[in-house]
Every structure is written in C-alpha cells, then in structure tokens.
mmCIF file of C-alpha atoms and ligand atoms in Angstrom:
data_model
loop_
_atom_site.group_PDB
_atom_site.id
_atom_site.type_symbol
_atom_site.label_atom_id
_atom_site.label_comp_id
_atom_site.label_asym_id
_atom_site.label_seq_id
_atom_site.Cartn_x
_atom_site.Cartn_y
_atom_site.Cartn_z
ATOM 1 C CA UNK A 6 0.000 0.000 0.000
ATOM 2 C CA UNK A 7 1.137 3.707 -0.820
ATOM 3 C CA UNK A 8 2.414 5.585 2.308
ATOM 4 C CA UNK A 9 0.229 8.909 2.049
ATOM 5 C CA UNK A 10 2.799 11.589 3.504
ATOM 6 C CA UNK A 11 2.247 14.967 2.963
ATOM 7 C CA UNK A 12 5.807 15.860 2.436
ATOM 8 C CA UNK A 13 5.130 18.608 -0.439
ATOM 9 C CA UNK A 14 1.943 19.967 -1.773
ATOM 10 C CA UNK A 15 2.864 19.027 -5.256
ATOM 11 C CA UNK A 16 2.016 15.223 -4.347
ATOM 12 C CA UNK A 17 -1.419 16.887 -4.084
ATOM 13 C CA UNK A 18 -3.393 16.928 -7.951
ATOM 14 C CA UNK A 19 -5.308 20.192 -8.341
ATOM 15 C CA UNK A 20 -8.559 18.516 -7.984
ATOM 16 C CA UNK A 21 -8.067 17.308 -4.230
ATOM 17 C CA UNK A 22 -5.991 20.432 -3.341
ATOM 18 C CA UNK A 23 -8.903 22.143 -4.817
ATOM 19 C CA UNK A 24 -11.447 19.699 -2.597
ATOM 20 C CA UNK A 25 -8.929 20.630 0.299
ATOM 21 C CA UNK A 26 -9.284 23.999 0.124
ATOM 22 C CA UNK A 27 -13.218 23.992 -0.513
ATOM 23 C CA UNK A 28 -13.795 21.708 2.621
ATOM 24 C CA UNK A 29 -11.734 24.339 4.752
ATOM 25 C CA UNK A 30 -13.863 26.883 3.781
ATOM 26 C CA UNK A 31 -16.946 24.599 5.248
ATOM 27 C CA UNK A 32 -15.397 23.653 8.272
ATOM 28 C CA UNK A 33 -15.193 27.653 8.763
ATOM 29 C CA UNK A 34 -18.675 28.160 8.340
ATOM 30 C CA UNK A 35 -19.957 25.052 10.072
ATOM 31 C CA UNK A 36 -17.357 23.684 12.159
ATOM 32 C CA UNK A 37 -20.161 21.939 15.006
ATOM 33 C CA UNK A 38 -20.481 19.506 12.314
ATOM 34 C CA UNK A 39 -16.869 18.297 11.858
ATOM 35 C CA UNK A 40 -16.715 17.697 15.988
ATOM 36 C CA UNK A 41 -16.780 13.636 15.925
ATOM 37 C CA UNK A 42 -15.040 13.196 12.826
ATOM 38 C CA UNK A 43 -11.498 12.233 14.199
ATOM 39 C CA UNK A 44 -12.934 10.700 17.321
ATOM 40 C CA UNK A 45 -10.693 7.789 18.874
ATOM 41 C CA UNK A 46 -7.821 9.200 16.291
ATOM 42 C CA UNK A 47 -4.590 10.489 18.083
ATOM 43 C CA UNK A 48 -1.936 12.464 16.382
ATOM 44 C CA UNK A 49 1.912 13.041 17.321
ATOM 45 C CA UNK A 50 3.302 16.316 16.735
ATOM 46 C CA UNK A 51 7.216 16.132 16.982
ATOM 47 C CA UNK A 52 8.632 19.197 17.085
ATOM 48 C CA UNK A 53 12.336 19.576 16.730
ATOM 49 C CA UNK A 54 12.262 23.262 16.244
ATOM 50 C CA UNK A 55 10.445 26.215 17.564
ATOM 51 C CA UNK A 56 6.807 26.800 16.390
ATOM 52 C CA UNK A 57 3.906 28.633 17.946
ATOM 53 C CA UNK A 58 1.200 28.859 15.281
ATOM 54 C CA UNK A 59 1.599 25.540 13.426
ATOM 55 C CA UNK A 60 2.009 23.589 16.273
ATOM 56 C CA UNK A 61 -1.010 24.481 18.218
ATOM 57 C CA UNK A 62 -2.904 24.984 14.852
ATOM 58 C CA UNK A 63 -2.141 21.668 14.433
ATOM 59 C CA UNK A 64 -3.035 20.547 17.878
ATOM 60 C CA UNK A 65 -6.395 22.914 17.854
ATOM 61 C CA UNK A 66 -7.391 21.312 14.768
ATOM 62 C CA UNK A 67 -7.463 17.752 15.775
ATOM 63 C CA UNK A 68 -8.897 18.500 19.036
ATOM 64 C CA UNK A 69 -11.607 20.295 16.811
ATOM 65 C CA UNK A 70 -12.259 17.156 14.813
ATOM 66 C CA UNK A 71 -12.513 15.357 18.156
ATOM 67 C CA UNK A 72 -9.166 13.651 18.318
ATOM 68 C CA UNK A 73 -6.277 13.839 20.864
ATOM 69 C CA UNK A 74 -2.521 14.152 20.695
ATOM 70 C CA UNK A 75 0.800 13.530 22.029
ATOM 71 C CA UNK A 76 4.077 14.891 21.307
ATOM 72 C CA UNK A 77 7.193 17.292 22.057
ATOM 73 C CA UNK A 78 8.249 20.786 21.355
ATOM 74 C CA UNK A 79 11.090 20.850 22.647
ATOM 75 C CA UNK A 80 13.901 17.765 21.603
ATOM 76 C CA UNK A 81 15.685 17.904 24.707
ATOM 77 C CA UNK A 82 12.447 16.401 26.778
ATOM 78 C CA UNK A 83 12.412 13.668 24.708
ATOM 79 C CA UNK A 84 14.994 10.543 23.935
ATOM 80 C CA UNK A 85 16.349 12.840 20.919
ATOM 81 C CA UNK A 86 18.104 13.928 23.792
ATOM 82 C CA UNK A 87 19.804 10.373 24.446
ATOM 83 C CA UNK A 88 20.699 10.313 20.504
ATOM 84 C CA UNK A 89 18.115 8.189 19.388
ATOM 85 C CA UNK A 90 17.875 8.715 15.594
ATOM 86 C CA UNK A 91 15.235 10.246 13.905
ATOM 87 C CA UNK A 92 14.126 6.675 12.203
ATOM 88 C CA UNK A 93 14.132 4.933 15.180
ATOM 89 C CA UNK A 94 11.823 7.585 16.978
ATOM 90 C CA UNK A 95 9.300 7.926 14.309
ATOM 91 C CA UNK A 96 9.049 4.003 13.820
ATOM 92 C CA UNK A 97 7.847 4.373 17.303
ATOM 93 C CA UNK A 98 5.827 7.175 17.654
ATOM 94 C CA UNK A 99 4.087 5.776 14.439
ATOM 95 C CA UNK A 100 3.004 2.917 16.514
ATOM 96 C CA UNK A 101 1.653 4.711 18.890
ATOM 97 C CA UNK A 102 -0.221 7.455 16.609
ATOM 98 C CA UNK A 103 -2.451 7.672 13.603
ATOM 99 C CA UNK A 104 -0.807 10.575 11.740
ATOM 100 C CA UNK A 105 2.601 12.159 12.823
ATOM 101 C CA UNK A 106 3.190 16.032 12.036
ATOM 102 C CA UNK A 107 6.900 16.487 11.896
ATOM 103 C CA UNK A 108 8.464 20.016 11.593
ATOM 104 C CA UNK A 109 12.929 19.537 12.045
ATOM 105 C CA UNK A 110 15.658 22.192 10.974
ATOM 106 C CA UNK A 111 17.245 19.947 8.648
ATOM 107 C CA UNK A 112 16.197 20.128 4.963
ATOM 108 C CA UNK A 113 14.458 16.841 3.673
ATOM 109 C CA UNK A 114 13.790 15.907 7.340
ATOM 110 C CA UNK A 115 10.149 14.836 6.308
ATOM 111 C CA UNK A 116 10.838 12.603 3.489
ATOM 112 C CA UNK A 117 13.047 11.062 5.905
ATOM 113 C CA UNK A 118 10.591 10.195 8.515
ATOM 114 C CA UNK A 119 8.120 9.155 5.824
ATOM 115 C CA UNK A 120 10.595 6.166 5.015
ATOM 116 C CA UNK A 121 10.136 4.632 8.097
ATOM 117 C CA UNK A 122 6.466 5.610 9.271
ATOM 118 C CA UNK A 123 3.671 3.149 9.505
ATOM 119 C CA UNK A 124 1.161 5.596 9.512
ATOM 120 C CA UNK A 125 1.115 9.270 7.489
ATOM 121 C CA UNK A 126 3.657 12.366 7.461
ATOM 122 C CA UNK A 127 2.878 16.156 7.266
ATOM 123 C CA UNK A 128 5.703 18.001 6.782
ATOM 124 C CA UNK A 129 5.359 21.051 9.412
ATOM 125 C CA UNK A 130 8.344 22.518 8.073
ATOM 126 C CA UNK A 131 11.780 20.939 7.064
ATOM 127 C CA UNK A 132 15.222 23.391 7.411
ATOM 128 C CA UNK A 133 14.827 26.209 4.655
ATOM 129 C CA UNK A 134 13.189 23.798 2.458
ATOM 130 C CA UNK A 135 9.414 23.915 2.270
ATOM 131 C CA UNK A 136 6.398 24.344 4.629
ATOM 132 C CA UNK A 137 3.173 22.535 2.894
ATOM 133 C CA UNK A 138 0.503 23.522 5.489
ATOM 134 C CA UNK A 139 1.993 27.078 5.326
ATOM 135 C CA UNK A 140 0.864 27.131 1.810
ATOM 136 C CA UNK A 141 -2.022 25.145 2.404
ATOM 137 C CA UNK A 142 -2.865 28.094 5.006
ATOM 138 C CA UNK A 143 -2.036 30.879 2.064
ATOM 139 C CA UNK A 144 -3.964 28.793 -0.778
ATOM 140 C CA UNK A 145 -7.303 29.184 1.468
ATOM 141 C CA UNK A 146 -6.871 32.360 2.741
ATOM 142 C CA UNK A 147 -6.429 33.702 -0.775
ATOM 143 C CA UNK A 148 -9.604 31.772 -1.842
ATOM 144 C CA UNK A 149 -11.473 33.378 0.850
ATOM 145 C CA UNK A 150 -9.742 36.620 0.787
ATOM 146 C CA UNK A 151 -9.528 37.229 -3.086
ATOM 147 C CA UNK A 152 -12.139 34.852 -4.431
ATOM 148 C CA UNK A 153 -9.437 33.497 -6.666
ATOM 149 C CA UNK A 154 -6.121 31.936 -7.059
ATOM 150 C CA UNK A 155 -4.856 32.868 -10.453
ATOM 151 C CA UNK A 156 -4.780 36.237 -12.502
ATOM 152 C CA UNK A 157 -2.950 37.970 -10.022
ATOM 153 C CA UNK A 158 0.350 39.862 -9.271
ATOM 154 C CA UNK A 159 1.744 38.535 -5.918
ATOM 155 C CA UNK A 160 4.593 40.301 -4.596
ATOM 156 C CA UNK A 161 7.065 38.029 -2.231
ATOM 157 C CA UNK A 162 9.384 40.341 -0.349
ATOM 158 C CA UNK A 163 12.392 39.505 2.391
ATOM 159 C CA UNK A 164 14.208 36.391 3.212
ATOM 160 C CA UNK A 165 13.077 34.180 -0.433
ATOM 161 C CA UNK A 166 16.378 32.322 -0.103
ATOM 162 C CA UNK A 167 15.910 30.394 3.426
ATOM 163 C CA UNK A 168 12.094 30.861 3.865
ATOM 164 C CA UNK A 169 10.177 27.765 2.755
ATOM 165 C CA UNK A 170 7.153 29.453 3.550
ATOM 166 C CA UNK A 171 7.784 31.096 0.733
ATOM 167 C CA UNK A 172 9.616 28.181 -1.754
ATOM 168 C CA UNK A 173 6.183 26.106 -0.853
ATOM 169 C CA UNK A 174 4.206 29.295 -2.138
ATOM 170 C CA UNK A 175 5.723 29.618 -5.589
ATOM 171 C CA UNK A 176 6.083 26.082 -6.522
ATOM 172 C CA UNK A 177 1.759 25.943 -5.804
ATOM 173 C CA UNK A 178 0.921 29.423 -7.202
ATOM 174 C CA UNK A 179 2.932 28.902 -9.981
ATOM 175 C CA UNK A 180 0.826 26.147 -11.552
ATOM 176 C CA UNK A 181 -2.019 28.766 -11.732
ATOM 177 C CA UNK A 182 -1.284 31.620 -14.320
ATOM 178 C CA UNK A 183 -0.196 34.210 -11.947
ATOM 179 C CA UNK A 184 2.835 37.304 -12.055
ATOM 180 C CA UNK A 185 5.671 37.178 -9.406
ATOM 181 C CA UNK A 186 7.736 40.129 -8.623
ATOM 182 C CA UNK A 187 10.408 38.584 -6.015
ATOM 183 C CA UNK A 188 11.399 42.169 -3.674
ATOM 184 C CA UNK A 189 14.737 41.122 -1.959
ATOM 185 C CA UNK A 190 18.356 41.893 -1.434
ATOM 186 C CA UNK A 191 20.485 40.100 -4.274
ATOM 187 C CA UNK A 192 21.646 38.303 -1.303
ATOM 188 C CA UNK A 193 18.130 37.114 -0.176
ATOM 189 C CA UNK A 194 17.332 35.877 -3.584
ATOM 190 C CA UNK A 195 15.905 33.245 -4.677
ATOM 191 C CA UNK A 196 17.367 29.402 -4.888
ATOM 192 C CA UNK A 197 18.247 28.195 -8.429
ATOM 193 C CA UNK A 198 15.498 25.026 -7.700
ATOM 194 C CA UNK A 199 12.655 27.899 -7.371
ATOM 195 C CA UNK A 200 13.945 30.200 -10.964
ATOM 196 C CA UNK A 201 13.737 26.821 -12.564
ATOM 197 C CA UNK A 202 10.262 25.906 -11.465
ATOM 198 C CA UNK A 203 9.022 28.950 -12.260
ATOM 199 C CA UNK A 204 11.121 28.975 -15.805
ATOM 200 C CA UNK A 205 9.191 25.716 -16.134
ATOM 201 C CA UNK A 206 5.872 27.138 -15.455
ATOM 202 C CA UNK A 207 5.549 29.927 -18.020
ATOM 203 C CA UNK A 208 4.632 32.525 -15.279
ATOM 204 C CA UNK A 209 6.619 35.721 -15.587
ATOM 205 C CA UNK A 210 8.127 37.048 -12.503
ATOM 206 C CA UNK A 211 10.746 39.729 -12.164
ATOM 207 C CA UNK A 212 13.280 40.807 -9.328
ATOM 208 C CA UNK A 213 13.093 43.892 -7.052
ATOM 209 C CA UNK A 214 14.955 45.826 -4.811
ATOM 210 C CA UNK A 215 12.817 48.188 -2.946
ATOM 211 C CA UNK A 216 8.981 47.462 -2.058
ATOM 212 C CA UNK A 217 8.168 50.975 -3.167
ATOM 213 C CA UNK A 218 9.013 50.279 -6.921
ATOM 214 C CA UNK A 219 6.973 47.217 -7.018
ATOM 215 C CA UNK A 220 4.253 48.140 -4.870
ATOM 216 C CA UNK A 221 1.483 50.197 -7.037
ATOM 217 C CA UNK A 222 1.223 46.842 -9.077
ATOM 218 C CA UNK A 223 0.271 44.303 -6.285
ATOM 219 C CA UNK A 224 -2.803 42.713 -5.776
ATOM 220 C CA UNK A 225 -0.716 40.126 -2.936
ATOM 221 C CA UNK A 226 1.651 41.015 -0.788
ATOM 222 C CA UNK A 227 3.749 38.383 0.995
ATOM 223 C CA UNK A 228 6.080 39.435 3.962
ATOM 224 C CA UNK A 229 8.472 37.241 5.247
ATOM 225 C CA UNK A 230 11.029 37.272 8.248
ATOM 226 C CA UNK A 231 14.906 37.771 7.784
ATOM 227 C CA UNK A 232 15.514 33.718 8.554
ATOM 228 C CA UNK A 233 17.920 34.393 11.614
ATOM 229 C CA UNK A 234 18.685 31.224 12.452
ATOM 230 C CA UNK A 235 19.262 30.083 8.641
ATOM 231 C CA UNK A 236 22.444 32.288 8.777
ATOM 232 C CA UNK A 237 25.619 31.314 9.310
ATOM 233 C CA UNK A 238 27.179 34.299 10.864
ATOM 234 C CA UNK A 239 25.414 36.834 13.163
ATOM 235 C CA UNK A 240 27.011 39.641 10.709
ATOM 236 C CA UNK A 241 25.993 38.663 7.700
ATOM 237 C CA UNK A 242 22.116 38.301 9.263
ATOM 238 C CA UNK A 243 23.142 42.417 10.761
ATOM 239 C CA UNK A 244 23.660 43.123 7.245
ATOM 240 C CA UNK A 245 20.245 42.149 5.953
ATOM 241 C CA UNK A 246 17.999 42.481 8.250
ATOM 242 C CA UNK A 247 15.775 45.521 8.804
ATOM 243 C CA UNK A 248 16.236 45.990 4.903
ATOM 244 C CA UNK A 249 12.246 46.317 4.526
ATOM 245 C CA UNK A 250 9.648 47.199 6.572
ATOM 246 C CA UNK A 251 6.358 47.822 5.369
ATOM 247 C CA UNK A 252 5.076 50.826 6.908
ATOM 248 C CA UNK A 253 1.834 53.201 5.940
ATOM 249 C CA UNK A 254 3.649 55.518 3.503
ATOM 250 C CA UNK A 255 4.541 52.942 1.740
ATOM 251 C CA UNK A 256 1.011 50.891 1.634
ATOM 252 C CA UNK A 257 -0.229 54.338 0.624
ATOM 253 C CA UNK A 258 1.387 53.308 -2.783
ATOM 254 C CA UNK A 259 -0.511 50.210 -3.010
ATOM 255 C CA UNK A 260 -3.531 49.239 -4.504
ATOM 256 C CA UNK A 261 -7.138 49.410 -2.324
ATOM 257 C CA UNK A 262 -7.752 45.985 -2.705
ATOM 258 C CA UNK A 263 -4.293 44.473 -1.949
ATOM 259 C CA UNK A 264 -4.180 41.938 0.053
ATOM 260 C CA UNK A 265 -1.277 41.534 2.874
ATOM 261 C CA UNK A 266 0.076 38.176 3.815
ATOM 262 C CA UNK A 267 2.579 37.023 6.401
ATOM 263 C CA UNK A 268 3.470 33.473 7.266
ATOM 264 C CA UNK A 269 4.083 35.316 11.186
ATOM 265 C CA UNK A 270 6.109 35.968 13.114
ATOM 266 C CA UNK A 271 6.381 39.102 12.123
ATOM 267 C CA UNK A 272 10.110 40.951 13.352
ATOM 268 C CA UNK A 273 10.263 43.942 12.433
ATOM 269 C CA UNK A 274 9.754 43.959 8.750
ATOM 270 C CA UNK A 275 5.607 45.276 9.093
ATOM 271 C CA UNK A 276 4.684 48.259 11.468
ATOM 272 C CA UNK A 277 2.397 47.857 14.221
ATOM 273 C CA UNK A 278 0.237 50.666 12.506
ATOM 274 C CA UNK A 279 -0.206 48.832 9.593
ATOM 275 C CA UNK A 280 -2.000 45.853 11.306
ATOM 276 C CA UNK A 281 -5.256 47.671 11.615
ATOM 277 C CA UNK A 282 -5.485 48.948 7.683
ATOM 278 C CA UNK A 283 -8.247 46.793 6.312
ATOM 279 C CA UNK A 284 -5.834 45.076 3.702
ATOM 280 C CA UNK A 285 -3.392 43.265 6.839
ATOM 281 C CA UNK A 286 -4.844 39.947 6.683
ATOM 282 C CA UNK A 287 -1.838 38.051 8.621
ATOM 283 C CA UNK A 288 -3.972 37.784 11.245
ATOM 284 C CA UNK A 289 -7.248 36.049 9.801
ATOM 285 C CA UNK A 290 -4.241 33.921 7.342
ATOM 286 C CA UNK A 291 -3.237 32.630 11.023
ATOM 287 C CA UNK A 292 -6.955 31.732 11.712
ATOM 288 C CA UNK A 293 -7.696 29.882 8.166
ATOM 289 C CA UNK A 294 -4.471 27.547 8.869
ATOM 290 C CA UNK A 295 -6.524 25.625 11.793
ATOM 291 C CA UNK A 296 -9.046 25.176 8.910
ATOM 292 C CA UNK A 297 -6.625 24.393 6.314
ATOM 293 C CA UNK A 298 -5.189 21.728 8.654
ATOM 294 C CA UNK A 299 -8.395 20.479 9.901
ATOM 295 C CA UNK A 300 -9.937 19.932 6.345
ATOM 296 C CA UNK A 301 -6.340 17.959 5.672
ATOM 297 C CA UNK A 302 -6.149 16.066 8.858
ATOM 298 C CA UNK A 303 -9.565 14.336 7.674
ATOM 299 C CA UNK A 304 -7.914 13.805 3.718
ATOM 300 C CA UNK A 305 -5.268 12.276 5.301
ATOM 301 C CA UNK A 306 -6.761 9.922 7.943
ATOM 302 C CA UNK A 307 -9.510 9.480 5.069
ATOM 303 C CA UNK A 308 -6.302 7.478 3.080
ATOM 304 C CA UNK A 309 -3.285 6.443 4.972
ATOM 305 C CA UNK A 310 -5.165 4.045 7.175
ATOM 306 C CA UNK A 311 -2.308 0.648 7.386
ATOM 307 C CA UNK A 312 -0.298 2.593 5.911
ATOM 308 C CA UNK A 313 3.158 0.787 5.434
ATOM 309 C CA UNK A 314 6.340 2.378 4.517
ATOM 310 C CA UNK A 315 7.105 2.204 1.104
ATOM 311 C CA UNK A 316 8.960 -0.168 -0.376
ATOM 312 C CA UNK A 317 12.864 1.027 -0.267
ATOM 313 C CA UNK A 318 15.169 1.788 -2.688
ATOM 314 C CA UNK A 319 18.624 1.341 -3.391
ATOM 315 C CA UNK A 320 21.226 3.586 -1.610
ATOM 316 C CA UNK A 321 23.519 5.447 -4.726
ATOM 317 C CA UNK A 322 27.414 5.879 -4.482
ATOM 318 C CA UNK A 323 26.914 9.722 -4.447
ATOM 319 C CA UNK A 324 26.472 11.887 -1.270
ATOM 320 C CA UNK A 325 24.260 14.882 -1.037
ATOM 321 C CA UNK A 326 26.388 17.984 -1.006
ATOM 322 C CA UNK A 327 23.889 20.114 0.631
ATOM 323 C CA UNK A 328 25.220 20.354 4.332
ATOM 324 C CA UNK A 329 21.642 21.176 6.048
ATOM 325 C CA UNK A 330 20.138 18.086 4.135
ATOM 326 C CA UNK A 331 19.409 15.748 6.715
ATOM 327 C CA UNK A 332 21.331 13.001 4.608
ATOM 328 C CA UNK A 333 24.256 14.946 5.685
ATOM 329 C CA UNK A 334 23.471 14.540 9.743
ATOM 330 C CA UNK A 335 21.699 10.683 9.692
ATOM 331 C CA UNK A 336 24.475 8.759 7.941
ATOM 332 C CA UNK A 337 21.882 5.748 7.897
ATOM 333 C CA UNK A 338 19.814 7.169 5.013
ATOM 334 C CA UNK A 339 19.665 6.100 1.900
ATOM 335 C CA UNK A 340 21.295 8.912 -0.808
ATOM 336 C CA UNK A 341 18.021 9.086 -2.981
ATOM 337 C CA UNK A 342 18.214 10.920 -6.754
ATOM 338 C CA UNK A 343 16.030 11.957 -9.428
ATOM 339 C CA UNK A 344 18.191 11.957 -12.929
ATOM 340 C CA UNK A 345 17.056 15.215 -14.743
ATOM 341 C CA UNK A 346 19.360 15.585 -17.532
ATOM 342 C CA UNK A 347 23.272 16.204 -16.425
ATOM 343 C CA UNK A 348 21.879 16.651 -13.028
ATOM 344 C CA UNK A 349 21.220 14.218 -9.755
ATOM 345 C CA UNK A 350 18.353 16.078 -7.898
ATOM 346 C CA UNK A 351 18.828 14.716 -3.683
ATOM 347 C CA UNK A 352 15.077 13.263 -2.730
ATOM 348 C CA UNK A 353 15.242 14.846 0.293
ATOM 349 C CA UNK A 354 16.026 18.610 -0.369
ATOM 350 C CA UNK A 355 15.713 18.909 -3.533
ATOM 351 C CA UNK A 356 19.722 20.089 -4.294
ATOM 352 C CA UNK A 357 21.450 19.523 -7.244
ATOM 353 C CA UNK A 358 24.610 17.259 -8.048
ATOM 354 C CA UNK A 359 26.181 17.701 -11.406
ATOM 355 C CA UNK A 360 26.629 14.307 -12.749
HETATM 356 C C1 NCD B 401 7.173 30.207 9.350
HETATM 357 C C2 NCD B 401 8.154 29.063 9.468
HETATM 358 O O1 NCD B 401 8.284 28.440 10.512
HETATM 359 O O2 NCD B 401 8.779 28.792 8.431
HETATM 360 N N1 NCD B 401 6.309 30.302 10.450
HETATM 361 C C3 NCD B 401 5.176 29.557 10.451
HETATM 362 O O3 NCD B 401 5.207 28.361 10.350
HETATM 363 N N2 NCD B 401 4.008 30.208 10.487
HETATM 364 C C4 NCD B 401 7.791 31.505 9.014
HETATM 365 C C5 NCD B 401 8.931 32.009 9.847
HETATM 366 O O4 NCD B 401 9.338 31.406 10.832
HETATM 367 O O5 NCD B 401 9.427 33.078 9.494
#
C-alpha cells in the first residue's frame, strides 16, 4: 500500500488540493459539524524546532475534529536527547499514533521520517526547504480573501532564499497563471530550484529591490522574516535584516484591494500601525491555517489508514552535497536521486549534483 505523507503539496493533484481547500472553507462556516469526525484518532506532533502557530494549529485542529494528541516541542524532553535517531523515533511514535506532524531544521527531514512511518507524514516545516501547510494556510486564505487563485500579481518580499514558507508558495501558485515580482536583497534571492520551477511554469516574474518600486502593481503582498537562524554568521544576518519594513507611507502606494500576507512571526519587517489597515490579513491567514489543517487532517486519515512504509530503494554511491540536508546529519539514510538531464536532484532537499 502507498504511504500517504504529505511531504510537499505538489504530491497533491489540483482537484483534491482544490477539494482541500473547498472543505476548509466549510469547516469555517460550520465547524459543530466536523466535531466527531477524528474521534478515537490520536496524532503526534514532533517538534524539533520552535513553532507557535503551526504547532497548536495543528493541535487545535485535531482536538476540533474530536481527536487527541501527544508529542514534544522541545527535543531535549524527549529521547532525541539520548541520541536516538530520527528513524528509530518515528518508527515508534508511528506505533503509537495515527498521523505524525513532523516540523525539524534539517532540509528533507520529512521525506526522511516518511521512510520509516507506519502511519502518514505532514511536513510542518523541514530546514529552509518547504512548509506545505503554510501554503495550504495561504492557498485558502487567498480563496477566501480574493475569491481566486490565479490572474494575479503577488509580490514576495524579504528572506526568499531560506524561507520555505515562501519556496512552498511559488512552486503551488505557480501552476495557476499568476505574475511574481520577487522584492529582496540580491543576497536574499531566490534558490536556483525555485527560478527553474518557475522557468518551467511559463509565469513571468521579475526581481526587485525596494517594495516601493513594485508596490502600485500588487494585488498580494507576501512578507516574510529575515531567517535568523538560517544564517551562518550573526554579521551577515546584521547586514540584511531591517532591509524592509512595510510601513503606511509605503502601503499608501498600493492598490485598495491588496491583500497583505505574512506566514508570522512578524520581526520587524511590518509596522504595528499597519496591522489595523483593512488590507493586513496576517492575522485572519493565522486563523484559516486551523481550517486548512483540519480539512487535511480528515484527507489524510480518510487514506493512509495501514499505511506501510514504502517499499525502499537502493542507496547510490553519491552523497548529497547540501550540508543542512538531513542526509548529511543521519548517515543511515539512503542517498536518494532523481536523474534530470546532467543533473542528480537529492530526494530529500531537492539540491542539485552535477553528474
Ligand atoms: C514560518 C516558518 O516556521 O517557516 N512560520 C510559520 O510556520 N508560520 C515563518 C517564519 O518562521 O518566518
């Protein structure tokens, strides 16, 4: 049987993201009705890195559909601590639990866990890589918000080189026909893996420096964080952060039925002023990802039940080079490739080898 992770939202077709989406929008309306429907399920939530929203939007969600949950926030409470690997822990917490939400700093972290889970993976966030449920969160709160998800201009400013909030957001919006105008320090830009999916997807986008220049054109705007702890110096994170903030003279620019976006949390890149201008919809995007993950919870327990790890495949002689792939910290993985041309692209995060 097919193990039915959510490690990216690609695995998704556009029809059941579609059906995803739609049934978040009726849990919002009517969520008294969606109060037994994970009764007697439990989830794990292993959290390896800091989270406020996602992990209690998580938990809050499958308390909502009447299920419970275990878990950590915090490694150092739990046998990580003792330097039990990451396979061994999920084969056991998969035991234990019907659906395991795994969010871990290293890149690829996910696909990892789904090797060896009995039961489903969500990705709740792997290194700089991607963030599904993020996007998951965005995707709905743009169908609720702007009644569409194509046909737009979205601008994406900040940290687009480490923030998978933001590398989960173009790969999804760029299968509908939409504009991208990337606002970031040449430093911040984005990876090569991004340019070429959106090469690939016929979308035009365009790079920015300054928010002003791009902003009279936006119908989305998506702030992100400077990625502090992505950063391998504390100078080089000096250098860039506090490069833009979005403040009122510059939404004054901006169209009157922009919409503005943050995954959260916020630094210091939006002013507290702008939060009560009618088109700051962080907060209400933060609200729509308990119903994003509720209406996927029920997908997913919907499909993976026995699920069984896949079956594996063979290990190949070359190593990831990407040093925040997990590959590169749990020397008991398999090295996993897709051939694409000259190029061997690593399973797990997605960087290239030259072959
Ligand atoms: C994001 C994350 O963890 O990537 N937060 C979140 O999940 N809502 C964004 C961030 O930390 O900047």
């Amino acid at each position: 049987m097919k193990n039915f992770s959510l490690i990216d939202l690609d695995q998704l077709s556009e029809k059941e993201l579609k059906s995803i989406i739609d049934a978040a929008g009726k849990i919002k309306a009517n969520p008294a009705d969606y109060m037994e429907c994970c009764h007697g399920k439990i989830m794990a939530t292993l959290f390896y890195e800091p989270s406020t929203r996602t992990q209690m939007s998580f938990q809050t969600a499958m308390m909502r559909l009447g299920g419970k949950v275990v878990g950590f926030s915090d490694p150092g409470s739990s046998s990580v601590s003792k330097g039990e690997t990451l396979k061994d822990t999920v084969r056991i917490v998969s035991a234990y639990a019907d659906i395991v939400v795994i969010r871990h700093p290293q890149e690829g972290a996910a696909y990892a866990a789904s090797l060896y889970s009995r039961k489903p993976v969500i990705n709740a966030g792997d290194g700089g890589h991607l963030h599904p449920t993020q996007t998951l969160t965005d995707l709905v709160t743009l169908s609720q918000e702007k009644g569409t998800l194509s046909g737009l201009t979205i601008g994406i400013c900040g940290d687009i080189k480490n923030g998978r909030t933001v590398h989960s957001l173009v790969k999804s919006l760029s299968k509908y026909d939409n504009k991208f105008v990337l606002i970031s320090t040449p430093e911040l830009q984005s990876p090569q893996y991004i340019k070429d999916i959106l090469n690939a997807s016929g979308c035009k986008y365009s790079f920015c420096n300054t928010l002003e220049e791009a902003m009279p054109y936006l119908d989305v705007l998506y702030m992100t964080r400077i990625q502090q702890e992505r950063f391998s110096s504390k100078e080089e994170y000096e250098r860039q952060k506090g490069v833009y903030v979005l403040d009122r003279a510059k939404l004054s620019l901006a169209k009157k039925d922009l919409k503005i976006l943050h995954p959260l949390p916020r630094v210091d890149e939006i002013t507290n002023d702008v939060d009560d201008d009618p088109r700051a919809k962080y907060f209400q995007q933060a609200e729509y990802g308990m119903y994003a993950r509720m209406a996927l919870i029920l997908n997913m327990i919907e499909k993976g039940q026995d699920v069984i790890p896949s079956k594996k495949e063979s290990t190949h002689s070359v190593c990831c080079a990407n040093p925040s792939c997990i590959t590169a910290h749990e020397k008991y993985l398999p090295h996993l490739f897709r051939e694409t041309g000259d190029m061997l692209v690593c399973k797990y995060c997605d960087d290239r080898t030259l072959l």
